[in-house]
C-alpha atoms as a printed R data frame, in Angstrom:
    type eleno elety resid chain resno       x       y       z
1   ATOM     1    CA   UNK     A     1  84.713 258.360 114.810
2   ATOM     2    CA   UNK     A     2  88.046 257.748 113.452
3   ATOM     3    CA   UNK     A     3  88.572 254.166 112.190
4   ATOM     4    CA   UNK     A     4  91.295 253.558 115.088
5   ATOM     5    CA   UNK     A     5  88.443 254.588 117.324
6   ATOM     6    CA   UNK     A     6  85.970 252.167 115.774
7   ATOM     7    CA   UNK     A     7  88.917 249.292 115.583
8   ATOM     8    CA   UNK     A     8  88.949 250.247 119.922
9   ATOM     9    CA   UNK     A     9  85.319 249.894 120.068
10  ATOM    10    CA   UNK     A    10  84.807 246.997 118.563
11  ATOM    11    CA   UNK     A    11  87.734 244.803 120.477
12  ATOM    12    CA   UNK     A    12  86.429 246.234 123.473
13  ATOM    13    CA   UNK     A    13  82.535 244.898 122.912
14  ATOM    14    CA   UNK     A    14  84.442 241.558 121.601
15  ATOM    15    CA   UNK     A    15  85.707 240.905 125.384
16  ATOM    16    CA   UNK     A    16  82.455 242.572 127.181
17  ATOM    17    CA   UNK     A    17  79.949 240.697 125.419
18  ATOM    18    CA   UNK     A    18  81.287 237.172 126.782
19  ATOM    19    CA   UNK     A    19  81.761 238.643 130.234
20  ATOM    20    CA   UNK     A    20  78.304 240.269 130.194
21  ATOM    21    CA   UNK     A    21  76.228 237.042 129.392
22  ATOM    22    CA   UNK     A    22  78.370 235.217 131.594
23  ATOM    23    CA   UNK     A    23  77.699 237.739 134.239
24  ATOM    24    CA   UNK     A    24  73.610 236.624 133.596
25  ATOM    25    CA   UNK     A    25  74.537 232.669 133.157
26  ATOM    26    CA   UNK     A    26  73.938 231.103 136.861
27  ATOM    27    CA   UNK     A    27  76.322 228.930 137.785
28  ATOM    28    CA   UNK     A    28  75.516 225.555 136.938
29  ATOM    29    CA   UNK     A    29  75.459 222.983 139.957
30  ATOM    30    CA   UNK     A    30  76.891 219.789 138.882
31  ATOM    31    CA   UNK     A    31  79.413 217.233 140.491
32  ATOM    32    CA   UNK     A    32  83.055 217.677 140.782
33  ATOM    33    CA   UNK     A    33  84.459 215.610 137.813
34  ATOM    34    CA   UNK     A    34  87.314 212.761 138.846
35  ATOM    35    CA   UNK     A    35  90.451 213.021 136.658
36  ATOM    36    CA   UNK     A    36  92.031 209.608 136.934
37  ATOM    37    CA   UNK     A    37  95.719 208.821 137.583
38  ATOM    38    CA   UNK     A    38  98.267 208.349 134.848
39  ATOM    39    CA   UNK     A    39 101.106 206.194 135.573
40  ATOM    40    CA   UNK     A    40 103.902 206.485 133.450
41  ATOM    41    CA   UNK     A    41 106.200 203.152 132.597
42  ATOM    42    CA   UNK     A    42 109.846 203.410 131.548
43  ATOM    43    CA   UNK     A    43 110.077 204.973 128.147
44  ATOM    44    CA   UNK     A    44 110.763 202.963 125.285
45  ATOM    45    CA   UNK     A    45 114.048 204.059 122.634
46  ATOM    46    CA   UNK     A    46 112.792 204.244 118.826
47  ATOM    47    CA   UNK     A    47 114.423 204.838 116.222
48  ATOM    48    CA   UNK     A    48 115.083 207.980 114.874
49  ATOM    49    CA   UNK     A    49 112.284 210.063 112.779
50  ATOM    50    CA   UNK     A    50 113.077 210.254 109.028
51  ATOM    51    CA   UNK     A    51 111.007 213.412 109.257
52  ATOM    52    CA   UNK     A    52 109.032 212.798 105.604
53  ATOM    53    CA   UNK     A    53 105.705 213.697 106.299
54  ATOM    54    CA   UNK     A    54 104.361 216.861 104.971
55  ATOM    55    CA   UNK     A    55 102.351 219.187 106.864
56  ATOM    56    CA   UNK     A    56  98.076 219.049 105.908
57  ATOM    57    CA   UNK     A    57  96.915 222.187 107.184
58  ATOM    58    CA   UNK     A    58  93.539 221.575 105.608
59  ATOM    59    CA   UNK     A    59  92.313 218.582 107.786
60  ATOM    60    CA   UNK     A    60  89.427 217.078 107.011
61  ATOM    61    CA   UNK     A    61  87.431 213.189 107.950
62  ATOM    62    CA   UNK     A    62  84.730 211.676 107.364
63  ATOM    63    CA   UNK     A    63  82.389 210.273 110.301
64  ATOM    64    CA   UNK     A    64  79.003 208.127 110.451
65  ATOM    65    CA   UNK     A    65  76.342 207.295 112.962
66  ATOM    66    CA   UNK     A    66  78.910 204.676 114.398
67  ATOM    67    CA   UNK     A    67  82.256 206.818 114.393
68  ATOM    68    CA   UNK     A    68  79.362 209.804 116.280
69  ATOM    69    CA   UNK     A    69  78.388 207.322 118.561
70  ATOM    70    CA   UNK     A    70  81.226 205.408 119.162
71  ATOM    71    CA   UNK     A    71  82.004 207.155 122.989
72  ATOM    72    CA   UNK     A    72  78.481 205.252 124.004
73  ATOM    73    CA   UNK     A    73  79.864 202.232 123.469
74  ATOM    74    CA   UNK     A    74  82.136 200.442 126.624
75  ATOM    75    CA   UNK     A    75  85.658 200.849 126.221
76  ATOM    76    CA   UNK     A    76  88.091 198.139 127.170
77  ATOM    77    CA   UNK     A    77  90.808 199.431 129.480
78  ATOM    78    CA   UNK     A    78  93.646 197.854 127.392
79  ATOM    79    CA   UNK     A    79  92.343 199.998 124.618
80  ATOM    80    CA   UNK     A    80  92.453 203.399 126.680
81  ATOM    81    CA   UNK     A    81  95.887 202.745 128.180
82  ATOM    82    CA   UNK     A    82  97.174 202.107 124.591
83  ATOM    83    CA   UNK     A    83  95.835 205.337 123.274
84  ATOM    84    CA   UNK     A    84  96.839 207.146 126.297
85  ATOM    85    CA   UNK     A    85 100.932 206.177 126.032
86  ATOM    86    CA   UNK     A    86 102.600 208.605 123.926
87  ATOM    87    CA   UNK     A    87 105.524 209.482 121.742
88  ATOM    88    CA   UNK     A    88 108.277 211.823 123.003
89  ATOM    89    CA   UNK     A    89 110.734 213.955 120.292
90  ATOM    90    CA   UNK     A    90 113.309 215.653 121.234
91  ATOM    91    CA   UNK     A    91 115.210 217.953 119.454
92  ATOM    92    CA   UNK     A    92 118.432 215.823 118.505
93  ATOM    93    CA   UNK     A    93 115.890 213.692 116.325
94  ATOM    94    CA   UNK     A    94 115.323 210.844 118.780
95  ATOM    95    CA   UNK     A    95 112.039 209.572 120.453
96  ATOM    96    CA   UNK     A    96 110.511 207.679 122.911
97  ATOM    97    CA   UNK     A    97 107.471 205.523 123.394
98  ATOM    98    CA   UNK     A    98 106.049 205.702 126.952
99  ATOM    99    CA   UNK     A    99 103.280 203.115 127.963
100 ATOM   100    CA   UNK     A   100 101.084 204.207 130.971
101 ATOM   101    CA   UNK     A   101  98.234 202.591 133.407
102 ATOM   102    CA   UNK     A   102  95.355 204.287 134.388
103 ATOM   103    CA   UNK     A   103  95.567 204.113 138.622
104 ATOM   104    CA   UNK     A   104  92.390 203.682 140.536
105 ATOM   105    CA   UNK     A   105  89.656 201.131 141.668
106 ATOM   106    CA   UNK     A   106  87.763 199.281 139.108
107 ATOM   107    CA   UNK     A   107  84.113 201.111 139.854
108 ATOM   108    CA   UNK     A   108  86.426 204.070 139.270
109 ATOM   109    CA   UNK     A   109  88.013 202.845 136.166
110 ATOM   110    CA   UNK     A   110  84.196 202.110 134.939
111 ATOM   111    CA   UNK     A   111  83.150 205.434 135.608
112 ATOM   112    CA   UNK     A   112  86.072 207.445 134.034
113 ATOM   113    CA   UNK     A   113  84.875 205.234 130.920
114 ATOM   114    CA   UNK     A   114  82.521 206.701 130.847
115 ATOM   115    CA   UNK     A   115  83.894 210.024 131.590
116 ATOM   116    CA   UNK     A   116  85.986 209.426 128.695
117 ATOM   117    CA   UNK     A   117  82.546 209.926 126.899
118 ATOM   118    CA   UNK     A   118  81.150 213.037 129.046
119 ATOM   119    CA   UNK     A   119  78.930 214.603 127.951
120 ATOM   120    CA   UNK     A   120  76.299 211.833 125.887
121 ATOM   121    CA   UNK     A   121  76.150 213.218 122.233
122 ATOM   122    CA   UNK     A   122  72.943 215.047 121.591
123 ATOM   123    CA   UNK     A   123  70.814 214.277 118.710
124 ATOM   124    CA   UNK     A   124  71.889 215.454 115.446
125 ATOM   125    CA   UNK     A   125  69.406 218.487 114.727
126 ATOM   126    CA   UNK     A   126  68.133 217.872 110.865
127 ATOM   127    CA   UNK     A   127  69.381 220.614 108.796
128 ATOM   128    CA   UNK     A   128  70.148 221.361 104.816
129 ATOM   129    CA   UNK     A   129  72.506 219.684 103.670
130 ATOM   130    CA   UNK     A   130  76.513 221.434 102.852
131 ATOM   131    CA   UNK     A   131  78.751 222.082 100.575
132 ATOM   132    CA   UNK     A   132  82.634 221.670 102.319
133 ATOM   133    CA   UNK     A   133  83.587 224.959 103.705
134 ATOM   134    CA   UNK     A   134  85.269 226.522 106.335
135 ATOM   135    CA   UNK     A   135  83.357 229.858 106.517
136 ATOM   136    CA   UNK     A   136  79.457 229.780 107.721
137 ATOM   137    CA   UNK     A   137  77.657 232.533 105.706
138 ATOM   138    CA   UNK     A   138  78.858 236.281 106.255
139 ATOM   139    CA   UNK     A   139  82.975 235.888 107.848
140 ATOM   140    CA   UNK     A   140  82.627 236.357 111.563
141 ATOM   141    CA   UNK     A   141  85.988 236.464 112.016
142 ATOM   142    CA   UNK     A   142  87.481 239.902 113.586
143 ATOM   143    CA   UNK     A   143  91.630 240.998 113.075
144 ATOM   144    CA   UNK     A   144  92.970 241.724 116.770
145 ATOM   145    CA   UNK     A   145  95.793 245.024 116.227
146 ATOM   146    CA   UNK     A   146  97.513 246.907 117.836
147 ATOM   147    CA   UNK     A   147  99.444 246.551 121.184
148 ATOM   148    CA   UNK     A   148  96.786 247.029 123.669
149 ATOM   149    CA   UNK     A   149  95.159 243.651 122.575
150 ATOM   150    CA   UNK     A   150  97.851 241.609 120.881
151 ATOM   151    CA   UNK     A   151  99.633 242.143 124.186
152 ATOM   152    CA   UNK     A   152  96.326 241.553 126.454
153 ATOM   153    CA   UNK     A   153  95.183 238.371 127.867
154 ATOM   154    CA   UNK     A   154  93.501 236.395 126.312
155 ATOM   155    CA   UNK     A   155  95.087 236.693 122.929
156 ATOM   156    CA   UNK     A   156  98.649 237.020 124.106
157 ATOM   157    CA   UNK     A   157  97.948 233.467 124.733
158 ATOM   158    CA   UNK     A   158  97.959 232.497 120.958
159 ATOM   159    CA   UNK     A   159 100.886 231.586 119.407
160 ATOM   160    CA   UNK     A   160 102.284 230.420 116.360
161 ATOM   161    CA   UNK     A   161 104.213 226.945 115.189
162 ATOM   162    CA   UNK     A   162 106.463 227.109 112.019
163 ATOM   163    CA   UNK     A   163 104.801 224.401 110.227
164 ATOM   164    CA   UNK     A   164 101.894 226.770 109.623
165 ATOM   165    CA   UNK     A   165  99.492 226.520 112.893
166 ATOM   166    CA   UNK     A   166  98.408 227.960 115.928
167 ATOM   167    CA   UNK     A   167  99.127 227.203 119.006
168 ATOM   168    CA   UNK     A   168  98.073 227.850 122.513
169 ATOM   169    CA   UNK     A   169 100.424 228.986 126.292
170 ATOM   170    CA   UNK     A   170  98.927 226.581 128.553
171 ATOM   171    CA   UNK     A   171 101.523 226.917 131.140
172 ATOM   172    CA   UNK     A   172 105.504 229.216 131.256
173 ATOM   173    CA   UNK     A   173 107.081 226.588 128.858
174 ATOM   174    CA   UNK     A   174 104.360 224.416 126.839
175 ATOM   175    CA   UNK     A   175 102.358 225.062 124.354
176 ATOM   176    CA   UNK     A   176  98.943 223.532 123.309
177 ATOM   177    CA   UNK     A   177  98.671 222.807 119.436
178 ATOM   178    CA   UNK     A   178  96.673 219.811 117.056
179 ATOM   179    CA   UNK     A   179  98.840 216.695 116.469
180 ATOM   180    CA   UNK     A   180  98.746 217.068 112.899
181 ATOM   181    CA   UNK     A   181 100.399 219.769 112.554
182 ATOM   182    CA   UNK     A   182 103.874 218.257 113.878
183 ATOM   183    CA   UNK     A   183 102.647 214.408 112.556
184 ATOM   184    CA   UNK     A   184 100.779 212.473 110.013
185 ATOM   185    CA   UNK     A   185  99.617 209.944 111.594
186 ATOM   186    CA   UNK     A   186 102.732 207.891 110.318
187 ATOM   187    CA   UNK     A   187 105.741 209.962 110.608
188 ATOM   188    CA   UNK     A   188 107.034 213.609 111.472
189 ATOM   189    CA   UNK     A   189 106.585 216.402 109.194
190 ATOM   190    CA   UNK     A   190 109.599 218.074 107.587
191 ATOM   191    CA   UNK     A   191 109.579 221.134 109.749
192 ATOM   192    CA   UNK     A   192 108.973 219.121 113.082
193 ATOM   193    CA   UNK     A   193 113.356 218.500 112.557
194 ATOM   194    CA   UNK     A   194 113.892 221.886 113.864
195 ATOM   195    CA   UNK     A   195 110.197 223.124 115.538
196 ATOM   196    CA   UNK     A   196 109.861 226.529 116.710
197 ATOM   197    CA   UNK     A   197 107.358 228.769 118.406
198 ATOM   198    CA   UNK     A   198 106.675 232.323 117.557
199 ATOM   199    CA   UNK     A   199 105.614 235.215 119.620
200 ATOM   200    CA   UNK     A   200 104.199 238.344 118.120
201 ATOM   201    CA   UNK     A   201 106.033 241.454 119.063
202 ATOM   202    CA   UNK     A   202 103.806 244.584 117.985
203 ATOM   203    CA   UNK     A   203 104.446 247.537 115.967
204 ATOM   204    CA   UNK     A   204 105.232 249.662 119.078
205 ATOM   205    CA   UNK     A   205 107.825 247.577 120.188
206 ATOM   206    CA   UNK     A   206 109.536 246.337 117.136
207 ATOM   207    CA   UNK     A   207 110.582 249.643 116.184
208 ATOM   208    CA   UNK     A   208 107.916 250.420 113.586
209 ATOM   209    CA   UNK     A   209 105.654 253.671 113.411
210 ATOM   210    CA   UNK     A   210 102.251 253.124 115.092
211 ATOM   211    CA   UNK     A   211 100.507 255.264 112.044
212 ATOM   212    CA   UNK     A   212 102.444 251.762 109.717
213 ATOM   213    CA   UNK     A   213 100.554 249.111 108.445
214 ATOM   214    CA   UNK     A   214 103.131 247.152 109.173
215 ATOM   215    CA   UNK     A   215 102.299 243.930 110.463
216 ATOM   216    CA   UNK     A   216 103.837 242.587 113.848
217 ATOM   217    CA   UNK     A   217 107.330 241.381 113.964
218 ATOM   218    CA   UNK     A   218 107.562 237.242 115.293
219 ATOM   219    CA   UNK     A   219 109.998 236.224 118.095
220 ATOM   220    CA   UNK     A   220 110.903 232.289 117.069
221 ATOM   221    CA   UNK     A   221 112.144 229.932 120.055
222 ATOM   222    CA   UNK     A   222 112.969 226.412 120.028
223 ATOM   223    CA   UNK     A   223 110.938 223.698 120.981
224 ATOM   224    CA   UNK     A   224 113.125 221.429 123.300
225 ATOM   225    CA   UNK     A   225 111.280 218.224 122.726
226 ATOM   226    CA   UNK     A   226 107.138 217.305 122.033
227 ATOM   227    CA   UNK     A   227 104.927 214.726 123.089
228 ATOM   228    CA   UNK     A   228 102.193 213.094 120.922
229 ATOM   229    CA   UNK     A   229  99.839 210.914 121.841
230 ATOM   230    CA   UNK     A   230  99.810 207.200 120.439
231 ATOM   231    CA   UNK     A   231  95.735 207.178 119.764
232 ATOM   232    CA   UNK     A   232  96.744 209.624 116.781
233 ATOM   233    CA   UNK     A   233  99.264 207.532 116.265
234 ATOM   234    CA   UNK     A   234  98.923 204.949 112.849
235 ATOM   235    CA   UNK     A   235  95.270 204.919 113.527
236 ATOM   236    CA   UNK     A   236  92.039 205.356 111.062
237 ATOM   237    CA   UNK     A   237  91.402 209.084 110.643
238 ATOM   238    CA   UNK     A   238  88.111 209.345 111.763
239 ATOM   239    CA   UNK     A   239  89.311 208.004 114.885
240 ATOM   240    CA   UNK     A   240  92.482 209.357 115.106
241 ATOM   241    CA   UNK     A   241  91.264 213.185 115.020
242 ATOM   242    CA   UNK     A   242  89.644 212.197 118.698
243 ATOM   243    CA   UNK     A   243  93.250 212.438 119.277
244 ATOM   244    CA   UNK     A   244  94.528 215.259 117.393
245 ATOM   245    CA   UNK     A   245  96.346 217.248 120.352
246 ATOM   246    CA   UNK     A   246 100.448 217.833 120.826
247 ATOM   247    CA   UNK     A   247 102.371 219.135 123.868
248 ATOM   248    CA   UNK     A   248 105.498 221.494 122.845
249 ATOM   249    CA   UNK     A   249 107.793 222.322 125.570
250 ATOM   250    CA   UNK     A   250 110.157 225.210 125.154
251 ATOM   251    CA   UNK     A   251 113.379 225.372 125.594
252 ATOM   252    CA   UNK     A   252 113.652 228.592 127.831
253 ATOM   253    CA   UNK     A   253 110.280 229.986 129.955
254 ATOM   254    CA   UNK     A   254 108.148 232.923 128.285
255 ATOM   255    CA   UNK     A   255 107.148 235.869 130.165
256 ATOM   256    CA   UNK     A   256 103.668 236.189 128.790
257 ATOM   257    CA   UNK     A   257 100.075 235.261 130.919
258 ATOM   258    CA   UNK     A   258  99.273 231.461 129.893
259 ATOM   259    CA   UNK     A   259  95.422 230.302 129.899
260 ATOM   260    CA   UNK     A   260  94.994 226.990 132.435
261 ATOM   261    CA   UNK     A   261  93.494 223.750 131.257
262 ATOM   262    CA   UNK     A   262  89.675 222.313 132.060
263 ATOM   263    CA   UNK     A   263  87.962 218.927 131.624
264 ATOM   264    CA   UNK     A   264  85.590 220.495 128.767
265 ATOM   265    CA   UNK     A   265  81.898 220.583 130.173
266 ATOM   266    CA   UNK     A   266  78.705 220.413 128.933
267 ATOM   267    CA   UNK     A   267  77.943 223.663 126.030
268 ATOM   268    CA   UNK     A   268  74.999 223.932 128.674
269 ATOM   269    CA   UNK     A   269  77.534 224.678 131.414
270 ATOM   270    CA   UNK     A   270  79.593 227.184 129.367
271 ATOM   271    CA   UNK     A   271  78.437 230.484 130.112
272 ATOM   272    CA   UNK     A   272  76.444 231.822 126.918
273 ATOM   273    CA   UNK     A   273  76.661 228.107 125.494
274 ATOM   274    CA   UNK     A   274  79.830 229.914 123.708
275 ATOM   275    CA   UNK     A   275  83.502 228.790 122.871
276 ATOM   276    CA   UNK     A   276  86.259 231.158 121.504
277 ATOM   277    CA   UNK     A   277  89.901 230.986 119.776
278 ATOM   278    CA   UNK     A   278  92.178 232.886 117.933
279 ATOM   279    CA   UNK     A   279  94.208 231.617 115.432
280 ATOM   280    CA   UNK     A   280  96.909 232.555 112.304
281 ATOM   281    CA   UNK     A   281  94.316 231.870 109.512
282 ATOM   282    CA   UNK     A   282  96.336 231.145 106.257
283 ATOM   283    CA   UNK     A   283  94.055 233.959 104.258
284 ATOM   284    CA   UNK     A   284  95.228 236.558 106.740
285 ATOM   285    CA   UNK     A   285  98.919 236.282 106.639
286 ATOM   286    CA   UNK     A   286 100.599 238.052 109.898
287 ATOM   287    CA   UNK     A   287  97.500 238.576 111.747
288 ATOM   288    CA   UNK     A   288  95.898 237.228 114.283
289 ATOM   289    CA   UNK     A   289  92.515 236.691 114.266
290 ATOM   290    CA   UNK     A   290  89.592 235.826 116.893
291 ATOM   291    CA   UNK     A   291  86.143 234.939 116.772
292 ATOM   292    CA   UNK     A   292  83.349 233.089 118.456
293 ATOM   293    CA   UNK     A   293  80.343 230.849 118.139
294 ATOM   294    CA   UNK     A   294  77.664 228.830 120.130
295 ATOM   295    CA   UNK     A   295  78.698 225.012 120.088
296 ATOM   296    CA   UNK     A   296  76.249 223.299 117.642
297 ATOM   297    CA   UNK     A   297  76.659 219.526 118.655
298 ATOM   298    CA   UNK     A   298  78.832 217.547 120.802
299 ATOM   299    CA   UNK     A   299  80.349 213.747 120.858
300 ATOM   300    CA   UNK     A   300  82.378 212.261 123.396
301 ATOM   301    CA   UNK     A   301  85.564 213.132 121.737
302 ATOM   302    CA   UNK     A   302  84.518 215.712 119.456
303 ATOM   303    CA   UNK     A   303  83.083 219.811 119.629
304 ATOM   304    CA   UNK     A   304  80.860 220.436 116.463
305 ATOM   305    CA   UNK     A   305  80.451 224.255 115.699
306 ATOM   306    CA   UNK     A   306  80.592 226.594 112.632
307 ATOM   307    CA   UNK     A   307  83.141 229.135 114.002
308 ATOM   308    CA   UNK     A   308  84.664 230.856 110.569
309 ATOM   309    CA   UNK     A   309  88.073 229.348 110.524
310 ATOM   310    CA   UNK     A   310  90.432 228.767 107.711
311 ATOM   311    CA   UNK     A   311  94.087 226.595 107.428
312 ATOM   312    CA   UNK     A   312  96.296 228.199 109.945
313 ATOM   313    CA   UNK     A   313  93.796 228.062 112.900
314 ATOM   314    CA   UNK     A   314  94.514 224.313 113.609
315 ATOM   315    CA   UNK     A   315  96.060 223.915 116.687
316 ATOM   316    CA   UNK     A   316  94.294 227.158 118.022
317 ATOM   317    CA   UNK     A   317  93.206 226.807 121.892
318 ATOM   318    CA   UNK     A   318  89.530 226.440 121.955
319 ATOM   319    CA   UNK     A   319  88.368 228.036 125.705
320 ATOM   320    CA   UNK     A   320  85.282 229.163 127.117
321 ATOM   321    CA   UNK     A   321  83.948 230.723 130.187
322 ATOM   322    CA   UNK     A   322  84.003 227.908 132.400
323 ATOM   323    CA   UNK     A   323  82.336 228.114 136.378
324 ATOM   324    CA   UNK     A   324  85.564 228.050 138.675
325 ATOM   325    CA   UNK     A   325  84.498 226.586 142.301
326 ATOM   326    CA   UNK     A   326  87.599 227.328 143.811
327 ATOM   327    CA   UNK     A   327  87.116 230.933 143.171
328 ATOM   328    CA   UNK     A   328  83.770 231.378 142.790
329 ATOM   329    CA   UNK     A   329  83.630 232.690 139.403
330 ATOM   330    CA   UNK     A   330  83.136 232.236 135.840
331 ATOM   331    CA   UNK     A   331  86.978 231.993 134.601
332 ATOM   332    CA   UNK     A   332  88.368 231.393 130.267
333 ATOM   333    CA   UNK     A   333  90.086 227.897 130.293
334 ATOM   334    CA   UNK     A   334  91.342 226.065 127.740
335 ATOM   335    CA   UNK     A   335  89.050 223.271 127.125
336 ATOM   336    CA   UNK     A   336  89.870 221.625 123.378
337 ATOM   337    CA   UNK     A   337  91.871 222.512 120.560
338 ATOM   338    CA   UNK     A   338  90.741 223.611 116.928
339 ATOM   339    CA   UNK     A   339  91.393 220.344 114.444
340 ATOM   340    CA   UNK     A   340  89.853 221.062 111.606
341 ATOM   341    CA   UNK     A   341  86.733 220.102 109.035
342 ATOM   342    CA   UNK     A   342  84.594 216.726 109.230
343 ATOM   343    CA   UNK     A   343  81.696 215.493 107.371
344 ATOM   344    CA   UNK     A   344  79.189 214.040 109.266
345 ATOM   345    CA   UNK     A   345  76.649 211.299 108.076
346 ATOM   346    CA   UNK     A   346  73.954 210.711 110.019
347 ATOM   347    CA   UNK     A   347  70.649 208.905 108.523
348 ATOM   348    CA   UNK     A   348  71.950 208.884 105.253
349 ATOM   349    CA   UNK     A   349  72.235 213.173 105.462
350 ATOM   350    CA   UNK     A   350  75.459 214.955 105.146
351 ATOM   351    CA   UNK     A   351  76.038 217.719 107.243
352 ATOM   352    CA   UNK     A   352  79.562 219.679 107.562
353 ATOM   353    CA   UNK     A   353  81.833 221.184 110.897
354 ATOM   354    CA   UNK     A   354  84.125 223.027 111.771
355 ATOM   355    CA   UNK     A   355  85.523 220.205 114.660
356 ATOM   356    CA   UNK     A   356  87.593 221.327 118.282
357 ATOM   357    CA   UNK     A   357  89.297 217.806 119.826
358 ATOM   358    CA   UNK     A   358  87.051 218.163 123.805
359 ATOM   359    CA   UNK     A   359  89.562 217.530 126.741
360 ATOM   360    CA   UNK     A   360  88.211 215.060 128.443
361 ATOM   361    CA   UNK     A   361  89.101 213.661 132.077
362 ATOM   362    CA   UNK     A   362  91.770 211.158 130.894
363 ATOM   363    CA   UNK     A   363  93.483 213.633 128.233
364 ATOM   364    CA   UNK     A   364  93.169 216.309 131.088
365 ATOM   365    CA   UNK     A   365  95.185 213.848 133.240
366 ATOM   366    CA   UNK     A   366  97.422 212.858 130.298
367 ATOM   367    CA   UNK     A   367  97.669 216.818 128.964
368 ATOM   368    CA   UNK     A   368  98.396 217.909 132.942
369 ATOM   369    CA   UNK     A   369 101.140 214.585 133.525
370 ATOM   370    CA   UNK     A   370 103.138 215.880 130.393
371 ATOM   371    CA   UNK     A   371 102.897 219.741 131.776
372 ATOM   372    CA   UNK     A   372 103.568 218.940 135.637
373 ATOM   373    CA   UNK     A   373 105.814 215.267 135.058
374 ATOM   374    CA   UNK     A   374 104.390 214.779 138.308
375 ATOM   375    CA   UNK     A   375 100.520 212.594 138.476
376 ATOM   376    CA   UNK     A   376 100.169 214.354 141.696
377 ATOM   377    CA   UNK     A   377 100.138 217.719 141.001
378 ATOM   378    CA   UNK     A   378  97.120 216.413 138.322
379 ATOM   379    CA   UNK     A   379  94.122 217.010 140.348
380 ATOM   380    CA   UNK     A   380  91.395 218.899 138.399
381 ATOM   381    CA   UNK     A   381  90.282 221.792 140.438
């Protein structure tokens, strides 16, 4: 078998081995989740960005039994609505601040609370404890070439941002990414003045022999303006990185398929307990890479696993194969977004993640308002 012939092989049992487990997975039978109603105040002028921030593609925090447990404990609505109103940039250097309310009843309101912090965290299996890294024993990470996959649903999804990330099509003219990769947590980063997206255009199509080892060429467009939400916002770290998610909207439509959004579920209710992403790792310059791992823990905010990942996949759209009950079948959505590394300290044991930001109902609603600018076309299906 020629190595081209392996390299086929091998991307083809990458996309079959997800769909055959899922094809064994019953569905799981559990209620319809609510996704509450933003509603959106007049925005707020700031001043202009002085864009001095510098881009951290290595992100890393800190967390204790607290910070892990902290979606258990009952949230005050003043302090969702404040972490749910969000920044606006647009591309002439000014922002906004828009405040929002969360519409519905008060039993409602008490529920999505609580929704806020689906699923309850799991207990903390013991294990040895870590030394910091990003890659879990033997690198499970696998290069997607060539123009029947880079081209192929679900990795012409992934995209990349020109401070350094990933970033994921979630619908014709927005793309997914983490927050820190366009902000600090204070200010904008340098290259947030003029952000772009890229879009890899293959060997085939660029021009360039398909026996080359030259890497694919990168389409840039502009990003018209982006939204950022205020809970990452000049917040503690370990709490900010619940928030760590950023909506880029294009300035013209793409072409290529998108991958559609979902309240993240239980691991229990993703078919073979498995998420996936592909992302530009740093220490594979010009390719994009894929891999995939069963979800080790989960908070209310947070997705612990150790999929191999190194600076570069931040941003990357974290999906699985969630149960669709509008059509009846097990479909990829977009449920959280890669952020980075965090330490976590329970019972006076260190143990170390590779961390994915979980959409939850209200960031689904918030996510979906900034997509649609419409709360009524926000219904979760």
């Amino acid at each position: 078998m020629t190595p081209r012939e392996s390299s086929l092989v091998t991307h083809l049992l990458l996309l079959l081995l997800p769909l055959a487990r899922s094809v064994l997975h019953h569905p799981p039978h559990h209620p319809q989740v609510h996704v509450p109603a933003l509603v959106p105040h007049v925005p707020t002028p700031l001043t202009r960005s002085r864009f001095s921030a510098h881009t951290q593609l290595d992100f890393s925090t800190h967390c204790n039994s607290s910070c892990f447990h902290r979606g258990e404990q009952e949230a005050q609505r003043e302090q969702l609505t404040d972490k749910l109103a969000f920044e606006t940039l647009y591309s002439d250097g000014s922002r906004t601040l828009t405040t929002v309310d969360v519409e519905e009843g008060e039993d409602e309101l008490e529920e999505d609370v609580s929704l806020f912090a689906h699923p309850s965290p799991r207990r903390v299996k013991p294990r040895h404890k870590r030394v910091r890294r990003q890659i879990y024993g033997a690198d499970g990470r696998f290069n997607i070439q060539g123009d029947n996959f880079l081209l192929d649903y679900p990795f012409s999804t992934a995209v990349r941002i020109s401070t350094g990330c990933t970033g994921v099509l979630v619908s014709q003219q927005h793309v997914l990414t983490a927050a820190h990769c366009v902000h600090d947590g204070k200010d904008y980063v340098k290259g947030a003045r003029k952000l772009r997206v890229g879009f890899l255009i293959p060997p085939s199509i660029n021009g360039t022999n398909l026996t080359s080892t030259k890497k694919p060429l990168v389409r840039w467009v502009r990003v018209k303006r982006t939204r950022v939400p205020k809970g990452w916002i000049q917040g503690p770290q370990e709490v900010s990185m619940d928030f760590d998610y950023a909506l880029l909207e294009l300035r013209w439509p793409h072409r290529r398929p998108f991958m559609r959004l979902s309240v993240a579920p239980s691991s229990d209710d993703l078919a073979g307990n498995r998420i996936h992403f592909s992302g530009f790792d740093s220490d594979r310059p010009g390719e994009l890479v894929y891999r995939f791992c069963p979800v080790e823990e989960e908070s209310s905010d947070l997705i612990y696993q150790h999929c191999d990942a190194r600076p570069g996949a931040s941003g990357s759209g974290v999906y699985g194969r969630v149960w669709d009950n509008s059509l009846e079948r097990w479909e990829r959505k977009v449920i959280g977004i890669f952020s980075g590394h965090q330490w976590l300290e329970i019972d006076g044991e260190n143990r170390d993640y590779n961390v994915a930001v979980r959409i939850t109902p209200l960031k689904f609603a918030q996510i979906c308002y900034w997509v649609h600018g419409n709360r009524l076309d926000c219904v979760h299906d």
